[in-house]
Amino acid sequence: MLTGCQKNESGSAEPTATPEPAEEATEEVTPEPTAMAAEEPEPTEDPIPDGYVVSYLTGEYVPEAIGRRRPVAVMLNNLRPACPQAGIANAGVVYEAPVEGGITRLMGVFEDYDNLEKIGSVRSCRDYYIFYASGFDAIYTHYGQSAYALPFLELPEVNNISGLAGYGDQVFYRTTDRKSPHNAYTSFEGIQKGIEINGYSQEYAEDFQPGYAFCGVDDEVELPGETEANVVKPGYFLNEPWFEYNPEDKLYYRFQYGDKQIDQLTGEQIAYKNIILQYSSWRKYDEHGYLNIDVDEPNVGKYIVNGKAIDITWKKHTPWGATFYYDTNGNQITMDTGKTWVCIIQDTYADRVEILGSDDSSASSTDTQDSEAQAAAEEAAASDTEY
C-alpha cells in the first residue's frame, strides 16, 4: 500500500523531501519512506521562495526565521470552564491524550506564535507529554506537573519552562475572567523570557529528524482503499469530541462538549488537514488514576485525510526522537500539507472509536455531560501540583 501525492489543479506535483529516520541499533531493518508510484513521471520541483523553508510541522512554506527556530509545546487546559482556548489555532500540531478523571488535556506545538499575547489556559505536565514534545525538539511549557513527571523534567534532555519555577511570574500571568486553575496564560514575550532565563538554544539539534513526510505544497494525498472518513469520533469520555469533514475546503472541523470548538482570539472554529489516531498501551500509576501511557512500544493507529482513512503503525527510533508512521506494507506515510491533530487512544478503548462514512448515521451530538461527573473530573485534574 502506498500513500501518494496527487497534483492539484492549481499546481504541479512536488513531493517535499524529508530526512530518513535514524537507524535503530538493532538488526531490524528500518522501513523506507513511501515513494511515488514507479509509473509516475519525475516531478518538477518549484523553487521555494527566497527566505522561506518547508515547515517541519505542517509542510507549508514559512519564513526561515520561524521554520528553523525550535517550536514550543504548550500544555492546554481542556476542561469546559477553560474553553475556548486562546491561540490554539496557531499550533501546527495538537496532541490530545487522556489524563486522570476521564478528561483529556491538549498540547499545542507552535512555531508561528510571535503575534500571540495570550496562549492558554496553561495546565500541568504529564510524563508522556514530555516525550511527545521532544519528538519535535520543542521547548516544553507547562504550569506545574504530576509527581510522576518530575523525574523526567529534571533530565538534561528536557528543556522546559514551568509556572512553578522561581521565574514563573515573568512567563505566565493570570486573568480575572476565569477562576483558578483555569486562568493561567502565557504569551510570545513570556515564553521568550523563559527561554532567555534558562539559556535554551532556539536552534534545532544537529541530529534532529522530523517525523512527518509531507506531500508538496501544491499537491494533496490520495489514500488507497474505500474507507470513508466523513466523521471521526476518538471516543474520549468527558468531552466527547468529534471531527466533521468539509469536502469544500477538505478540512476536518473540531467539536467537543456538544458544540463547535473555537479559538478565543479569533472566534472561529478550529480545523485540521490531517488526523492521526495513535493507539497506545497503558496502565495506572496509582489509586488516584494517574496514567502511564506507553510512548515507546510500537502500536497501530489510523491516518485520516481528505475524507478517507487507512490503517497505520507507529514507532519511535530513539526514546527522545520523533514518532514515525507507516502503512501496512511498512512504508512511511506521506502526509498532506497543513495542520495535524493527534489523538492518543488507550488501546483497551479502541472499540469506542468511530469513523463514519457518508452512508452512516448522523454524527450530530448532544451534550450528555453529567454535571457530577464533570465536577469529579475537575477535582481530579486539580489535584496535581500547580501552585
XYZ file of C-alpha atoms in Angstrom:
387
model
C 0.000 0.000 0.000
C 1.340 3.410 -0.947
C 0.053 6.812 0.005
C 0.624 9.053 -2.988
C 0.536 12.718 -3.873
C -1.970 13.845 -6.455
C -1.482 17.057 -8.409
C -3.883 19.850 -7.529
C -5.408 21.790 -10.392
C -3.583 24.888 -9.201
C -0.055 23.464 -9.159
C 2.435 20.854 -10.286
C 3.285 17.697 -8.431
C 6.024 18.361 -5.894
C 6.946 15.989 -3.106
C 8.698 17.549 -0.132
C 11.933 15.829 0.820
C 12.092 14.722 4.435
C 15.229 13.226 6.029
C 15.034 9.475 6.542
C 14.670 8.338 10.170
C 17.795 7.291 12.001
C 18.502 3.562 12.025
C 17.885 1.653 15.207
C 20.753 -0.070 16.946
C 19.187 -3.470 16.280
C 19.132 -5.935 13.419
C 15.684 -4.709 12.407
C 15.576 -3.037 9.004
C 14.091 0.434 9.161
C 11.260 0.809 6.622
C 11.948 3.255 3.853
C 9.736 6.327 3.416
C 6.880 5.961 0.965
C 7.957 6.644 -2.616
C 5.933 7.913 -5.546
C 4.457 5.205 -7.763
C 7.035 3.962 -10.292
C 4.912 4.757 -13.336
C 4.617 8.430 -12.432
C 6.903 10.861 -14.274
C 9.744 12.580 -12.496
C 8.184 15.587 -10.738
C 9.319 19.097 -11.489
C 10.130 20.961 -8.309
C 9.013 24.538 -7.910
C 11.653 26.586 -6.119
C 11.000 27.504 -2.504
C 10.561 31.297 -2.238
C 13.627 33.177 -1.057
C 13.787 33.422 2.712
C 11.329 30.540 3.192
C 11.711 26.899 4.213
C 9.400 23.900 4.445
C 7.884 23.669 7.924
C 8.668 20.520 9.896
C 5.209 20.799 11.491
C 2.922 21.491 8.526
C 4.913 21.053 5.306
C 3.984 24.611 4.339
C 6.380 27.330 3.214
C 7.163 29.511 6.225
C 9.759 32.233 6.840
C 13.114 30.695 7.697
C 13.244 32.628 10.978
C 10.122 30.726 12.062
C 10.583 27.354 10.384
C 14.123 26.781 11.622
C 13.510 28.043 15.143
C 12.720 25.346 17.680
C 8.982 25.199 18.375
C 7.373 25.412 21.785
C 4.957 22.790 23.100
C 2.374 24.294 25.452
C 0.087 22.289 27.727
C -3.500 23.479 27.246
C -6.403 23.072 29.644
C -9.333 21.272 28.019
C -11.935 21.292 30.788
C -15.208 23.018 29.987
C -14.516 26.054 32.273
C -11.265 26.634 30.355
C -12.886 26.724 26.926
C -12.450 28.247 24.484
C -8.670 28.130 24.482
C -6.659 31.148 23.335
C -4.164 30.783 20.495
C -4.772 27.109 19.761
C -5.414 27.845 16.083
C -1.755 28.856 15.698
C -0.480 25.411 16.695
C 0.801 23.430 13.719
C 0.250 20.177 15.616
C -2.110 19.457 18.510
C -1.873 16.380 20.720
C -4.877 15.193 22.710
C -4.424 12.493 25.338
C -6.405 11.248 28.323
C -5.376 12.129 31.846
C -6.903 11.117 35.179
C -10.633 11.505 35.749
C -11.638 10.656 32.180
C -10.719 14.085 30.825
C -8.287 14.972 28.061
C -5.512 17.527 28.026
C -4.103 19.173 24.918
C -0.582 20.092 23.869
C -0.160 22.623 21.093
C 3.130 22.610 19.179
C 3.765 26.166 17.980
C 6.333 27.534 15.554
C 4.335 30.603 14.459
C 3.313 32.361 17.673
C 5.154 35.681 17.515
C 1.946 37.704 17.434
C 0.233 35.935 20.336
C -0.234 37.877 23.557
C -2.431 35.157 25.053
C -1.884 31.391 24.901
C -3.778 29.015 27.150
C -5.039 28.497 29.611
C -1.904 26.575 30.511
C -2.072 23.489 32.692
C 0.278 20.961 34.196
C 2.540 18.312 32.751
C 2.034 14.575 32.475
C 5.099 12.462 31.812
C 4.076 11.091 28.400
C 3.623 14.594 27.004
C 7.313 15.288 27.634
C 8.164 12.633 25.052
C 5.580 13.854 22.541
C 7.158 17.317 22.781
C 10.713 16.029 22.491
C 9.828 14.387 19.179
C 9.613 17.894 17.705
C 12.705 19.143 19.612
C 10.239 21.527 21.255
C 10.736 23.630 24.368
C 8.106 22.222 26.717
C 5.944 24.806 28.503
C 3.623 23.918 31.392
C 2.221 25.154 34.707
C 3.176 22.529 37.261
C 3.366 18.781 36.916
C 2.304 15.466 38.375
C 4.741 13.777 40.737
C 5.444 11.115 38.123
C 6.563 13.716 35.578
C 9.102 15.462 37.793
C 11.983 12.960 37.361
C 11.721 13.302 33.574
C 11.601 17.102 33.693
C 14.891 17.075 35.609
C 16.731 15.136 32.893
C 19.296 17.042 30.778
C 17.498 16.002 27.579
C 14.474 18.119 28.537
C 14.209 21.879 28.006
C 11.118 23.032 29.888
C 9.546 26.228 31.194
C 7.428 25.807 34.326
C 4.982 28.125 36.031
C 6.124 26.760 39.385
C 9.717 27.865 38.863
C 11.002 30.982 40.579
C 10.784 32.902 37.307
C 7.190 31.765 36.659
C 5.608 35.199 37.068
C 7.845 36.514 34.285
C 6.462 33.926 31.854
C 2.838 33.422 32.911
C 0.017 35.680 34.031
C -3.496 35.185 35.389
C -6.715 36.726 34.161
C -9.772 37.657 36.210
C -12.440 36.335 33.844
C -11.992 32.717 34.950
C -11.355 31.017 38.250
C -8.051 29.333 39.075
C -6.704 26.951 37.835
C -8.339 27.821 34.508
C -6.862 31.321 34.167
C -3.076 30.930 33.752
C -1.796 32.150 30.383
C 1.464 32.850 28.622
C 2.493 34.775 25.508
C 5.250 35.027 22.931
C 7.101 37.540 25.077
C 6.628 35.401 28.176
C 7.928 32.254 26.509
C 10.887 34.119 25.058
C 11.662 35.396 28.553
C 11.565 31.852 29.900
C 13.890 30.680 27.132
C 16.285 33.518 27.903
C 16.287 32.872 31.664
C 17.005 29.182 31.163
C 19.609 29.756 28.469
C 17.962 27.401 25.981
C 19.075 27.363 22.368
C 16.371 28.064 19.795
C 18.233 26.233 17.047
C 17.235 22.675 16.204
C 19.601 19.969 17.381
C 22.096 18.937 14.705
C 20.771 15.368 14.743
C 17.079 16.334 14.682
C 14.997 14.086 12.432
C 11.424 15.256 11.707
C 8.832 12.521 11.846
C 6.455 13.820 9.182
C 6.986 13.303 5.436
C 4.822 15.772 3.539
C 3.369 15.970 0.075
C 4.336 19.086 -1.879
C 2.547 22.334 -1.091
C 0.654 22.237 -4.410
C -0.318 18.578 -4.082
C -2.675 16.509 -1.989
C -2.559 12.991 -0.621
C -4.828 10.388 -2.190
C -5.286 7.433 0.146
C -5.882 3.949 -1.254
C -8.916 1.891 -0.370
C -12.554 2.750 0.143
C -12.786 3.562 3.857
C -14.653 6.845 4.083
C -13.987 9.184 6.981
C -16.563 11.956 6.996
C -16.923 11.946 10.773
C -14.262 10.874 13.262
C -15.063 10.210 16.934
C -11.996 9.397 19.090
C -14.211 8.062 21.885
C -12.980 10.180 24.796
C -15.380 10.052 27.725
C -15.900 13.516 29.200
C -15.610 15.984 26.310
C -16.989 13.530 23.694
C -15.195 15.200 20.760
C -15.621 14.607 17.058
C -14.384 15.935 13.708
C -16.545 16.635 10.664
C -15.084 16.642 7.162
C -15.890 19.559 4.862
C -15.406 18.438 1.231
C -15.266 22.038 0.007
C -12.048 23.012 1.792
C -11.061 19.399 2.632
C -10.534 20.152 6.316
C -11.773 18.409 9.461
C -13.650 20.723 11.828
C -13.446 20.054 15.549
C -16.341 19.753 18.011
C -16.483 18.906 21.722
C -18.861 19.261 24.673
C -21.708 19.200 22.142
C -20.608 22.328 20.258
C -18.001 23.767 17.914
C -14.523 24.153 19.372
C -13.283 27.658 18.655
C -10.213 29.769 19.299
C -10.992 32.517 21.797
C -8.803 35.008 19.937
C -10.460 34.581 16.542
C -13.933 33.315 17.416
C -13.550 30.803 14.582
C -13.898 27.036 14.701
C -10.583 25.197 14.585
C -9.939 22.821 11.680
C -7.206 20.396 10.633
C -5.951 18.777 7.457
C -4.609 15.565 8.978
C -5.907 13.422 11.835
C -3.824 10.669 13.412
C -5.279 8.161 15.862
C -2.320 6.716 17.766
C -3.221 3.656 19.853
C -1.066 3.063 22.935
C -0.896 0.557 25.750
C -1.293 1.965 29.244
C -1.731 1.307 32.934
C -2.480 3.323 36.063
C 0.322 4.524 38.289
C -1.774 4.556 41.463
C -5.232 4.657 43.022
C -5.568 8.344 42.116
C -5.865 7.419 38.463
C -2.661 8.924 37.081
C -1.969 7.263 33.741
C 1.232 5.721 32.439
C 0.751 5.781 28.668
C 3.392 3.889 26.704
C 5.342 6.152 24.346
C 7.950 3.585 23.234
C 6.269 0.317 22.273
C 5.204 0.321 18.585
C 1.473 0.006 18.032
C -1.269 0.595 15.479
C -3.432 3.534 14.500
C -5.311 5.359 11.760
C -4.318 8.114 9.347
C -7.211 10.248 8.122
C -7.122 12.882 5.385
C -9.331 14.154 2.561
C -12.350 12.119 3.602
C -10.623 8.727 3.810
C -8.808 6.621 6.411
C -6.148 3.912 6.349
C -4.628 1.586 8.931
C -1.142 2.528 10.079
C 1.519 1.543 12.574
C 3.732 3.871 14.584
C 7.135 3.582 16.178
C 9.981 5.646 17.593
C 13.593 5.058 16.588
C 15.073 6.730 19.668
C 13.466 7.381 23.078
C 13.575 11.168 22.713
C 13.062 11.278 18.956
C 10.100 11.723 16.657
C 7.261 9.279 16.123
C 7.147 7.821 12.611
C 4.023 6.464 10.926
C 3.887 3.628 8.394
C 1.292 1.990 6.190
C 0.561 -1.735 6.435
C 3.384 -2.511 3.990
C 5.955 -0.772 6.169
C 6.283 2.370 4.056
C 6.362 5.736 5.798
C 3.100 7.535 5.059
C 3.066 10.776 3.112
C 1.001 13.424 4.884
C -0.877 16.329 3.376
C 0.324 19.875 3.821
C -1.431 21.546 6.744
C -2.115 21.243 10.451
C -2.377 17.888 12.235
C -4.378 16.713 15.253
C -3.026 13.611 17.018
C -5.390 11.660 19.277
C -3.692 9.295 21.720
C -6.094 6.378 22.182
C -5.846 3.929 25.079
C -5.738 0.627 23.218
C -8.264 -1.070 25.504
C -10.814 1.562 24.466
C -10.284 1.055 20.736
C -13.887 -0.094 20.353
C -15.087 3.394 21.316
C -13.521 4.927 18.184
C -15.945 5.597 15.325
C -15.030 6.510 11.749
C -18.204 7.171 9.795
C -18.796 7.447 6.058
C -21.492 9.227 4.105
C -23.919 6.314 4.481
C -23.521 6.092 8.252
C -25.804 7.678 10.800
C -25.599 11.373 11.554
C -22.729 12.476 13.754
C -24.566 15.300 15.446
C -24.034 15.042 19.183
C -25.985 16.350 22.097
C -24.463 17.486 25.347
C -24.861 14.447 27.567
C -22.279 15.598 30.060
C -23.232 14.677 33.606
C -22.576 17.605 35.944
C -21.415 15.389 38.811
C -19.017 13.533 36.526
C -17.685 16.838 35.237
C -17.156 18.102 38.786
C -15.365 14.896 39.736
C -13.109 15.217 36.710
C -12.265 18.811 37.573
C -11.441 17.837 41.147
C -9.187 15.012 39.978
C -7.423 17.256 37.483
C -6.870 19.965 40.092
C -5.159 17.543 42.459
C -1.806 17.799 40.687
C 0.953 20.173 41.775
C 0.181 23.525 40.184
C 0.687 26.159 42.844
